[in-house]
Amino acid sequence: MTMKKIGIIGAGFIGQAWAKLFMQAGYQVMVSNSRGKNTLFSVASSIGCEIGSQEEAIEFAEIILIAIPFNNYLQLPAESMSNKIILDTMNYYPDRDGHWPQLDKREITTSELVAQHFSKSKVVKVFNAILAKDVIKDARPNDKLNRRAIPVAGNDLTAKQTVFKILDQVGYDFVDAGLLSDSWRFERAKPAYCVPLNIRQLQEALEQAQRNIDLPENSWK
């Protein structure tokens, strides 16, 4: 079955940018936020997407993109997202999200925590390692030779293959970075984080990543 509906939780720059690309690729998109659809009419008119509450966006689609601050993911309803593919774009910023001891000690990845909350969903880590301003600019839907590659991690191979197809349709190459436990390789402050790279370069950056070493902020902003 082809899944052509994508619900987006989070109407910031990241959510809006991917909504535009998904729609250009032929997907139906509903954007939501925590404040209610009455705050989203300008988004709907500028993008042309549908808008709804978080609950409506979840019911609308079988693929849900989460683009909210990491610290807020526990507020989302896990049960109503059962059996759906969740695209986890979130990054952990201690200054914003507060300190999470498990993450600070490198005991677990952000996406593994997300998957614990959404235990009946298929979580795929993707779209976190690209700046919002680059999402549309770097997309090459009609050029398969000179594409930026996006890292992807997940424990469900079928869900990852769905994401690979979406990436190809919107104009990106991809690299399978492994399981959610491997997703630290493209988390914040790693060599692959928010740097435009082709497939070979991205593979090298993922291999170069060291769990206990963070790059300085000016290397990826």
PDB file of N, CA, C and O in Angstrom, residues 215-221:
ATOM      1  N   LEU A 215      31.869  18.253  18.229  1.00  0.00           N
ATOM      2  CA  LEU A 215      32.541  19.303  17.473  1.00  0.00           C
ATOM      3  C   LEU A 215      32.094  20.668  17.984  1.00  0.00           C
ATOM      4  O   LEU A 215      30.981  20.815  18.504  1.00  0.00           O
ATOM      5  N   PRO A 216      32.938  21.691  17.827  1.00  0.00           N
ATOM      6  CA  PRO A 216      32.532  23.039  18.240  1.00  0.00           C
ATOM      7  C   PRO A 216      31.354  23.524  17.425  1.00  0.00           C
ATOM      8  O   PRO A 216      31.178  23.165  16.261  1.00  0.00           O
ATOM      9  N   GLU A 217      30.542  24.370  18.042  1.00  0.00           N
ATOM     10  CA  GLU A 217      29.294  24.811  17.425  1.00  0.00           C
ATOM     11  C   GLU A 217      29.521  25.520  16.099  1.00  0.00           C
ATOM     12  O   GLU A 217      28.715  25.396  15.176  1.00  0.00           O
ATOM     13  N   ASN A 218      30.623  26.251  15.967  1.00  0.00           N
ATOM     14  CA  ASN A 218      30.847  27.008  14.730  1.00  0.00           C
ATOM     15  C   ASN A 218      31.177  26.112  13.542  1.00  0.00           C
ATOM     16  O   ASN A 218      31.271  26.597  12.417  1.00  0.00           O
ATOM     17  N   SER A 219      31.329  24.819  13.760  1.00  0.00           N
ATOM     18  CA  SER A 219      31.620  23.921  12.658  1.00  0.00           C
ATOM     19  C   SER A 219      30.372  23.452  11.937  1.00  0.00           C
ATOM     20  O   SER A 219      30.451  22.912  10.830  1.00  0.00           O
ATOM     21  N   TRP A 220      29.193  23.679  12.539  1.00  0.00           N
ATOM     22  CA  TRP A 220      27.977  23.190  11.899  1.00  0.00           C
ATOM     23  C   TRP A 220      26.841  24.199  11.892  1.00  0.00           C
ATOM     24  O   TRP A 220      25.762  23.894  11.424  1.00  0.00           O
ATOM     25  N   LYS A 221      27.076  25.407  12.352  1.00  0.00           N
ATOM     26  CA  LYS A 221      26.019  26.428  12.282  1.00  0.00           C
ATOM     27  C   LYS A 221      26.275  27.377  11.144  1.00  0.00           C
ATOM     28  O   LYS A 221      27.414  27.613  10.775  1.00  0.00           O
TER      29      LYS A 221
END
